[in-house]
Structures are given as structure tokens and as C-alpha cells.
């Protein structure tokens, strides 16, 4: 099964100059935990709700004047829509991420969340294994 078969293709994104408040409002509106940061639909970063908490709120930064480019993760792990979902699960596990932007020909085509794979019965175990690996990595970071 390919990534295109389970990914979410309708994905909102913001530009690097968007304020963290705009990012958080979009997360709330779309009920998501991450937002791709794009420059003309080309992924240049990603922001998670965790990034906002740790890099803005916990540091006492001004949410209105902090820009997406100031806190985004620039090393974005992505997949293409024609990659196998097994490869995507391996990437999630290896890089300890729960969401992967789907990039085709240099442009954002969608997003693949670990939950997208879990809804496909054939990949439930693989998604569960990836989530377990991600959670163990997060737990190790706490110690």
C-alpha cells in the first residue's frame, strides 16, 4: 500500500513569517498538532504544538511577535506519495516523529500521520510498533 492511499491530502500550511499565534489558531481550527511551514508550497519547516510550548511559552517569548521561522524545525523528514507505507512507518520510528509531510516534486502534497496508518487494518501492528518506538524515545528523553 502506498502513502497516497492513506495520507491526508488537504493540508493547510503557513509561511515562515506567520506569527506563532496564527500557527496555533490554525492548529485549533483544523484540530491538528502540527503545521507545515512552506515558502510557495515548498516545505521549509514544520511546527508542532510541542514546539510552541517549549520554545515560546516555556521561554516566556511573546507569541504575537515570534514568527514561525523562529521556532520551526528545519530538518523535515518527509515521504513521497508513491512510497510504501512500511517505509513511512520505519521513518517515523527512526526519527521519532508521528507525522510526515508528503512531498511530491518539491511541493507539499499532503501529510501522513501515524493514525492514518493505524486505520488500515493491515498496518495496525506496524503503526503500533512505530508509536511504541516513538514513545520509548520520548520517555528516554525525560530521564
Short mmCIF file of N, CA and C in Angstrom, two decimals, residues 5-130:
data_model
loop_
_atom_site.label_atom_id
_atom_site.label_comp_id
_atom_site.label_asym_id
_atom_site.label_seq_id
_atom_site.Cartn_x
_atom_site.Cartn_y
_atom_site.Cartn_z
N UNK A 5 -2.48 6.31 -0.53
CA UNK A 5 -3.73 5.61 -0.21
C UNK A 5 -4.25 5.93 1.18
N UNK A 6 -3.41 6.43 2.05
CA UNK A 6 -3.85 6.68 3.44
C UNK A 6 -3.58 8.11 3.93
N UNK A 7 -2.82 8.90 3.18
CA UNK A 7 -2.46 10.25 3.62
C UNK A 7 -3.66 11.19 3.58
N UNK A 8 -3.53 12.28 4.28
CA UNK A 8 -4.49 13.38 4.21
C UNK A 8 -3.95 14.34 3.16
N UNK A 9 -4.72 14.56 2.11
CA UNK A 9 -4.22 15.40 1.02
C UNK A 9 -4.58 16.87 1.15
N UNK A 10 -5.57 17.17 1.93
CA UNK A 10 -5.95 18.57 2.14
C UNK A 10 -5.26 19.07 3.41
N UNK A 11 -4.16 19.80 3.22
CA UNK A 11 -3.34 20.24 4.35
C UNK A 11 -3.16 21.74 4.29
N UNK A 12 -3.46 22.39 5.39
CA UNK A 12 -3.20 23.82 5.49
C UNK A 12 -1.75 24.03 5.92
N UNK A 13 -1.17 25.12 5.47
CA UNK A 13 0.19 25.47 5.85
C UNK A 13 0.27 26.98 5.99
N UNK A 14 1.36 27.43 6.59
CA UNK A 14 1.61 28.87 6.71
C UNK A 14 3.01 29.16 6.21
N UNK A 15 3.28 30.42 5.96
CA UNK A 15 4.61 30.84 5.55
C UNK A 15 5.51 31.09 6.74
N UNK A 16 6.79 31.20 6.51
CA UNK A 16 7.76 31.40 7.60
C UNK A 16 7.54 32.67 8.41
N UNK A 17 6.90 33.67 7.82
CA UNK A 17 6.67 34.94 8.52
C UNK A 17 5.37 34.97 9.32
N UNK A 18 4.63 33.88 9.34
CA UNK A 18 3.39 33.82 10.14
C UNK A 18 3.75 33.86 11.62
N UNK A 19 2.91 34.49 12.41
CA UNK A 19 3.16 34.53 13.85
C UNK A 19 2.79 33.19 14.48
N UNK A 20 3.37 32.93 15.63
CA UNK A 20 3.05 31.70 16.35
C UNK A 20 1.57 31.67 16.71
N UNK A 21 0.97 32.83 16.95
CA UNK A 21 -0.46 32.89 17.24
C UNK A 21 -1.25 32.37 16.04
N UNK A 22 -0.87 32.78 14.83
CA UNK A 22 -1.54 32.29 13.62
C UNK A 22 -1.41 30.78 13.50
N UNK A 23 -0.22 30.27 13.79
CA UNK A 23 0.02 28.83 13.71
C UNK A 23 -0.88 28.10 14.70
N UNK A 24 -0.91 28.59 15.95
CA UNK A 24 -1.73 27.96 16.99
C UNK A 24 -3.21 28.03 16.64
N UNK A 25 -3.66 29.15 16.10
CA UNK A 25 -5.06 29.27 15.72
C UNK A 25 -5.43 28.30 14.60
N UNK A 26 -4.50 28.10 13.66
CA UNK A 26 -4.74 27.15 12.58
C UNK A 26 -4.78 25.72 13.13
N UNK A 27 -3.90 25.42 14.08
CA UNK A 27 -3.92 24.11 14.72
C UNK A 27 -5.27 23.86 15.39
N UNK A 28 -5.76 24.87 16.08
CA UNK A 28 -7.06 24.73 16.76
C UNK A 28 -8.18 24.54 15.74
N UNK A 29 -8.20 25.38 14.72
CA UNK A 29 -9.25 25.32 13.69
C UNK A 29 -9.29 23.95 13.01
N UNK A 30 -8.11 23.42 12.68
CA UNK A 30 -8.03 22.16 11.94
C UNK A 30 -7.93 20.95 12.87
N UNK A 31 -7.83 21.19 14.17
CA UNK A 31 -7.70 20.13 15.17
C UNK A 31 -6.52 19.21 14.85
N UNK A 32 -5.34 19.83 14.67
CA UNK A 32 -4.12 19.10 14.36
C UNK A 32 -3.01 19.53 15.31
N UNK A 33 -1.97 18.74 15.37
CA UNK A 33 -0.86 19.02 16.27
C UNK A 33 0.39 19.51 15.57
N UNK A 34 0.34 19.64 14.25
CA UNK A 34 1.50 20.18 13.53
C UNK A 34 1.04 20.91 12.28
N UNK A 35 1.85 21.87 11.90
CA UNK A 35 1.57 22.68 10.71
C UNK A 35 2.85 22.77 9.88
N UNK A 36 2.78 22.37 8.61
CA UNK A 36 3.94 22.56 7.74
C UNK A 36 4.17 24.06 7.49
N UNK A 37 5.44 24.42 7.39
CA UNK A 37 5.81 25.79 7.05
C UNK A 37 6.34 25.74 5.63
N UNK A 38 5.70 26.49 4.75
CA UNK A 38 6.04 26.43 3.33
C UNK A 38 6.37 27.81 2.78
N UNK A 39 7.26 27.81 1.82
CA UNK A 39 7.58 29.00 1.06
C UNK A 39 7.15 28.67 -0.37
N UNK A 40 6.05 29.23 -0.80
CA UNK A 40 5.47 28.95 -2.11
C UNK A 40 5.20 27.45 -2.28
N UNK A 41 4.55 26.86 -1.29
CA UNK A 41 4.15 25.45 -1.27
C UNK A 41 5.32 24.48 -1.19
N UNK A 42 6.54 24.98 -0.99
CA UNK A 42 7.71 24.13 -0.79
C UNK A 42 7.97 24.06 0.72
N UNK A 43 8.01 22.86 1.28
CA UNK A 43 8.18 22.69 2.72
C UNK A 43 9.58 23.14 3.13
N UNK A 44 9.60 24.10 4.07
CA UNK A 44 10.88 24.60 4.60
C UNK A 44 11.01 24.31 6.10
N UNK A 45 9.91 23.84 6.71
CA UNK A 45 9.94 23.52 8.13
C UNK A 45 8.62 22.96 8.58
N UNK A 46 8.55 22.67 9.86
CA UNK A 46 7.31 22.18 10.47
C UNK A 46 7.29 22.64 11.91
N UNK A 47 6.11 22.94 12.41
CA UNK A 47 5.93 23.34 13.81
C UNK A 47 4.90 22.42 14.43
N UNK A 48 5.23 21.92 15.61
CA UNK A 48 4.29 21.11 16.37
C UNK A 48 3.80 21.92 17.56
N UNK A 49 2.70 21.44 18.14
CA UNK A 49 2.20 22.10 19.35
C UNK A 49 3.27 22.08 20.45
N UNK A 50 4.05 21.02 20.48
CA UNK A 50 5.14 20.90 21.46
C UNK A 50 6.19 22.00 21.24
N UNK A 51 6.50 22.29 19.97
CA UNK A 51 7.46 23.37 19.66
C UNK A 51 6.99 24.69 20.26
N UNK A 52 5.69 24.96 20.13
CA UNK A 52 5.15 26.22 20.65
C UNK A 52 5.28 26.27 22.16
N UNK A 53 4.94 25.16 22.82
CA UNK A 53 5.00 25.14 24.28
C UNK A 53 6.44 25.29 24.77
N UNK A 54 7.35 24.50 24.22
CA UNK A 54 8.73 24.50 24.72
C UNK A 54 9.55 25.70 24.28
N UNK A 55 9.35 26.16 23.06
CA UNK A 55 10.20 27.21 22.52
C UNK A 55 9.63 28.62 22.60
N UNK A 56 8.36 28.72 22.96
CA UNK A 56 7.76 30.05 23.08
C UNK A 56 7.22 30.26 24.49
N UNK A 57 6.22 29.50 24.85
CA UNK A 57 5.56 29.70 26.14
C UNK A 57 6.51 29.46 27.32
N UNK A 58 7.19 28.32 27.33
CA UNK A 58 8.08 27.99 28.45
C UNK A 58 9.26 28.96 28.55
N UNK A 59 9.60 29.60 27.46
CA UNK A 59 10.72 30.55 27.46
C UNK A 59 10.25 31.99 27.67
N UNK A 60 8.94 32.16 27.86
CA UNK A 60 8.42 33.50 28.10
C UNK A 60 8.47 34.41 26.89
N UNK A 61 8.48 33.84 25.70
CA UNK A 61 8.52 34.64 24.48
C UNK A 61 7.14 35.24 24.18
N UNK A 62 7.12 36.30 23.42
CA UNK A 62 5.88 36.94 23.00
C UNK A 62 5.32 36.21 21.79
N UNK A 63 4.19 35.55 21.98
CA UNK A 63 3.58 34.74 20.90
C UNK A 63 3.22 35.56 19.67
N UNK A 64 2.85 36.81 19.87
CA UNK A 64 2.42 37.64 18.75
C UNK A 64 3.60 38.09 17.89
N UNK A 65 4.76 38.21 18.51
CA UNK A 65 5.93 38.69 17.78
C UNK A 65 6.94 37.61 17.44
N UNK A 66 6.67 36.39 17.83
CA UNK A 66 7.53 35.27 17.47
C UNK A 66 7.00 34.69 16.16
N UNK A 67 7.88 34.53 15.20
CA UNK A 67 7.49 34.05 13.88
C UNK A 67 7.72 32.56 13.75
N UNK A 68 6.99 31.97 12.83
CA UNK A 68 7.13 30.53 12.56
C UNK A 68 8.59 30.19 12.29
N UNK A 69 9.27 30.99 11.50
CA UNK A 69 10.67 30.71 11.15
C UNK A 69 11.59 30.71 12.36
N UNK A 70 11.17 31.35 13.45
CA UNK A 70 11.99 31.41 14.65
C UNK A 70 11.99 30.10 15.44
N UNK A 71 10.93 29.30 15.30
CA UNK A 71 10.83 28.08 16.11
C UNK A 71 10.61 26.81 15.31
N UNK A 72 10.48 26.92 14.00
CA UNK A 72 10.19 25.72 13.20
C UNK A 72 11.38 24.78 13.19
N UNK A 73 11.07 23.50 13.05
CA UNK A 73 12.11 22.50 12.82
C UNK A 73 12.46 22.58 11.35
N UNK A 74 13.72 22.80 11.06
CA UNK A 74 14.15 22.96 9.66
C UNK A 74 14.53 21.64 9.01
N UNK A 75 14.89 20.67 9.82
CA UNK A 75 15.24 19.35 9.29
C UNK A 75 13.96 18.52 9.25
N UNK A 76 13.28 18.61 8.14
CA UNK A 76 11.98 17.95 7.98
C UNK A 76 12.17 16.60 7.30
N UNK A 77 11.71 15.57 7.98
CA UNK A 77 11.69 14.23 7.39
C UNK A 77 10.38 14.13 6.63
N UNK A 78 10.46 13.75 5.37
CA UNK A 78 9.25 13.67 4.56
C UNK A 78 9.25 12.38 3.74
N UNK A 79 8.11 12.12 3.13
CA UNK A 79 7.94 10.97 2.24
C UNK A 79 7.28 11.46 0.96
N UNK A 80 7.33 10.62 -0.06
CA UNK A 80 6.59 10.94 -1.27
C UNK A 80 5.33 10.08 -1.29
N UNK A 81 4.36 10.50 -2.07
CA UNK A 81 3.08 9.79 -2.09
C UNK A 81 3.21 8.38 -2.68
N UNK A 82 4.26 8.13 -3.45
CA UNK A 82 4.40 6.80 -4.04
C UNK A 82 5.27 5.86 -3.21
N UNK A 83 5.72 6.31 -2.04
CA UNK A 83 6.47 5.42 -1.15
C UNK A 83 5.53 4.45 -0.46
N UNK A 84 6.05 3.32 -0.10
CA UNK A 84 5.28 2.31 0.62
C UNK A 84 5.07 2.75 2.06
N UNK A 85 3.92 2.45 2.62
CA UNK A 85 3.63 2.85 4.00
C UNK A 85 4.56 2.17 4.99
N UNK A 86 5.12 1.02 4.63
CA UNK A 86 6.08 0.35 5.51
C UNK A 86 7.33 1.23 5.67
N UNK A 87 7.77 1.83 4.58
CA UNK A 87 8.91 2.74 4.63
C UNK A 87 8.58 3.95 5.50
N UNK A 88 7.37 4.48 5.36
CA UNK A 88 6.95 5.63 6.16
C UNK A 88 6.95 5.29 7.65
N UNK A 89 6.45 4.11 8.00
CA UNK A 89 6.44 3.68 9.41
C UNK A 89 7.86 3.56 9.92
N UNK A 90 8.76 3.04 9.11
CA UNK A 90 10.17 2.93 9.51
C UNK A 90 10.77 4.32 9.76
N UNK A 91 10.45 5.28 8.89
CA UNK A 91 10.96 6.65 9.07
C UNK A 91 10.42 7.27 10.36
N UNK A 92 9.13 7.08 10.61
CA UNK A 92 8.54 7.60 11.84
C UNK A 92 9.25 7.04 13.06
N UNK A 93 9.50 5.77 13.03
CA UNK A 93 10.17 5.11 14.15
C UNK A 93 11.61 5.61 14.29
N UNK A 94 12.33 5.65 13.19
CA UNK A 94 13.75 6.05 13.21
C UNK A 94 13.93 7.49 13.68
N UNK A 95 13.07 8.40 13.20
CA UNK A 95 13.24 9.82 13.51
C UNK A 95 12.35 10.30 14.66
N UNK A 96 11.60 9.37 15.27
CA UNK A 96 10.77 9.69 16.43
C UNK A 96 9.75 10.78 16.14
N UNK A 97 9.05 10.65 15.02
CA UNK A 97 8.01 11.61 14.64
C UNK A 97 6.69 10.88 14.39
N UNK A 98 5.60 11.58 14.59
CA UNK A 98 4.27 10.99 14.41
C UNK A 98 3.59 11.46 13.14
N UNK A 99 4.21 12.43 12.46
CA UNK A 99 3.63 12.97 11.24
C UNK A 99 4.73 13.23 10.23
N UNK A 100 4.45 12.93 8.98
CA UNK A 100 5.41 13.18 7.91
C UNK A 100 4.75 13.98 6.80
N UNK A 101 5.32 15.12 6.44
CA UNK A 101 4.82 15.81 5.26
C UNK A 101 5.03 14.92 4.03
N UNK A 102 4.08 14.95 3.14
CA UNK A 102 4.18 14.20 1.89
C UNK A 102 4.55 15.22 0.82
N UNK A 103 5.71 15.01 0.21
CA UNK A 103 6.24 15.97 -0.76
C UNK A 103 6.44 15.27 -2.09
N UNK A 104 5.81 15.82 -3.11
CA UNK A 104 5.97 15.32 -4.48
C UNK A 104 6.49 16.44 -5.36
N UNK A 105 7.55 16.17 -6.09
CA UNK A 105 8.16 17.16 -6.99
C UNK A 105 8.44 18.47 -6.27
N UNK A 106 8.91 18.36 -5.02
CA UNK A 106 9.29 19.53 -4.25
C UNK A 106 8.15 20.31 -3.63
N UNK A 107 6.93 19.84 -3.79
CA UNK A 107 5.76 20.57 -3.28
C UNK A 107 4.98 19.73 -2.29
N UNK A 108 4.37 20.40 -1.31
CA UNK A 108 3.56 19.73 -0.30
C UNK A 108 2.33 19.11 -0.96
N UNK A 109 2.18 17.80 -0.80
CA UNK A 109 1.05 17.08 -1.38
C UNK A 109 0.08 16.58 -0.33
N UNK A 110 0.52 16.57 0.92
CA UNK A 110 -0.33 16.06 1.99
C UNK A 110 0.47 15.83 3.25
N UNK A 111 -0.14 15.12 4.18
CA UNK A 111 0.55 14.76 5.42
C UNK A 111 0.13 13.35 5.79
N UNK A 112 1.06 12.61 6.34
CA UNK A 112 0.79 11.26 6.78
C UNK A 112 1.01 11.21 8.29
N UNK A 113 -0.05 10.91 9.01
CA UNK A 113 0.03 10.79 10.46
C UNK A 113 0.02 9.32 10.83
N UNK A 114 0.60 9.03 11.97
CA UNK A 114 0.64 7.63 12.40
C UNK A 114 -0.76 7.05 12.49
N UNK A 115 -1.73 7.88 12.85
CA UNK A 115 -3.12 7.42 12.91
C UNK A 115 -3.69 7.05 11.56
N UNK A 116 -3.19 7.68 10.49
CA UNK A 116 -3.65 7.34 9.14
C UNK A 116 -3.31 5.89 8.81
N UNK A 117 -2.15 5.46 9.27
CA UNK A 117 -1.75 4.07 9.00
C UNK A 117 -2.50 3.11 9.90
N UNK A 118 -2.82 3.54 11.09
CA UNK A 118 -3.49 2.65 12.05
C UNK A 118 -4.92 2.31 11.61
N UNK A 119 -5.55 3.17 10.82
CA UNK A 119 -6.92 2.87 10.40
C UNK A 119 -6.97 1.78 9.33
N UNK A 120 -5.85 1.56 8.67
CA UNK A 120 -5.77 0.47 7.70
C UNK A 120 -5.38 -0.79 8.45
N UNK A 121 -6.28 -1.73 8.53
CA UNK A 121 -6.10 -2.94 9.32
C UNK A 121 -4.75 -3.63 9.09
N UNK A 122 -4.30 -3.63 7.87
CA UNK A 122 -3.06 -4.33 7.54
C UNK A 122 -1.84 -3.68 8.20
N UNK A 123 -1.94 -2.40 8.55
CA UNK A 123 -0.79 -1.69 9.09
C UNK A 123 -0.92 -1.35 10.57
N UNK A 124 -1.92 -1.88 11.23
CA UNK A 124 -2.13 -1.56 12.64
C UNK A 124 -0.92 -1.94 13.48
N UNK A 125 -0.40 -3.14 13.28
CA UNK A 125 0.76 -3.57 14.06
C UNK A 125 1.97 -2.71 13.79
N UNK A 126 2.19 -2.37 12.53
CA UNK A 126 3.33 -1.54 12.17
C UNK A 126 3.20 -0.14 12.77
N UNK A 127 2.02 0.44 12.70
CA UNK A 127 1.81 1.76 13.30
C UNK A 127 1.99 1.68 14.81
N UNK A 128 1.49 0.61 15.40
CA UNK A 128 1.66 0.42 16.84
C UNK A 128 3.11 0.28 17.23
N UNK A 129 3.89 -0.46 16.43
CA UNK A 129 5.32 -0.61 16.69
C UNK A 129 6.03 0.74 16.58
N UNK A 130 5.69 1.50 15.54
CA UNK A 130 6.31 2.81 15.37
C UNK A 130 5.97 3.72 16.54
#
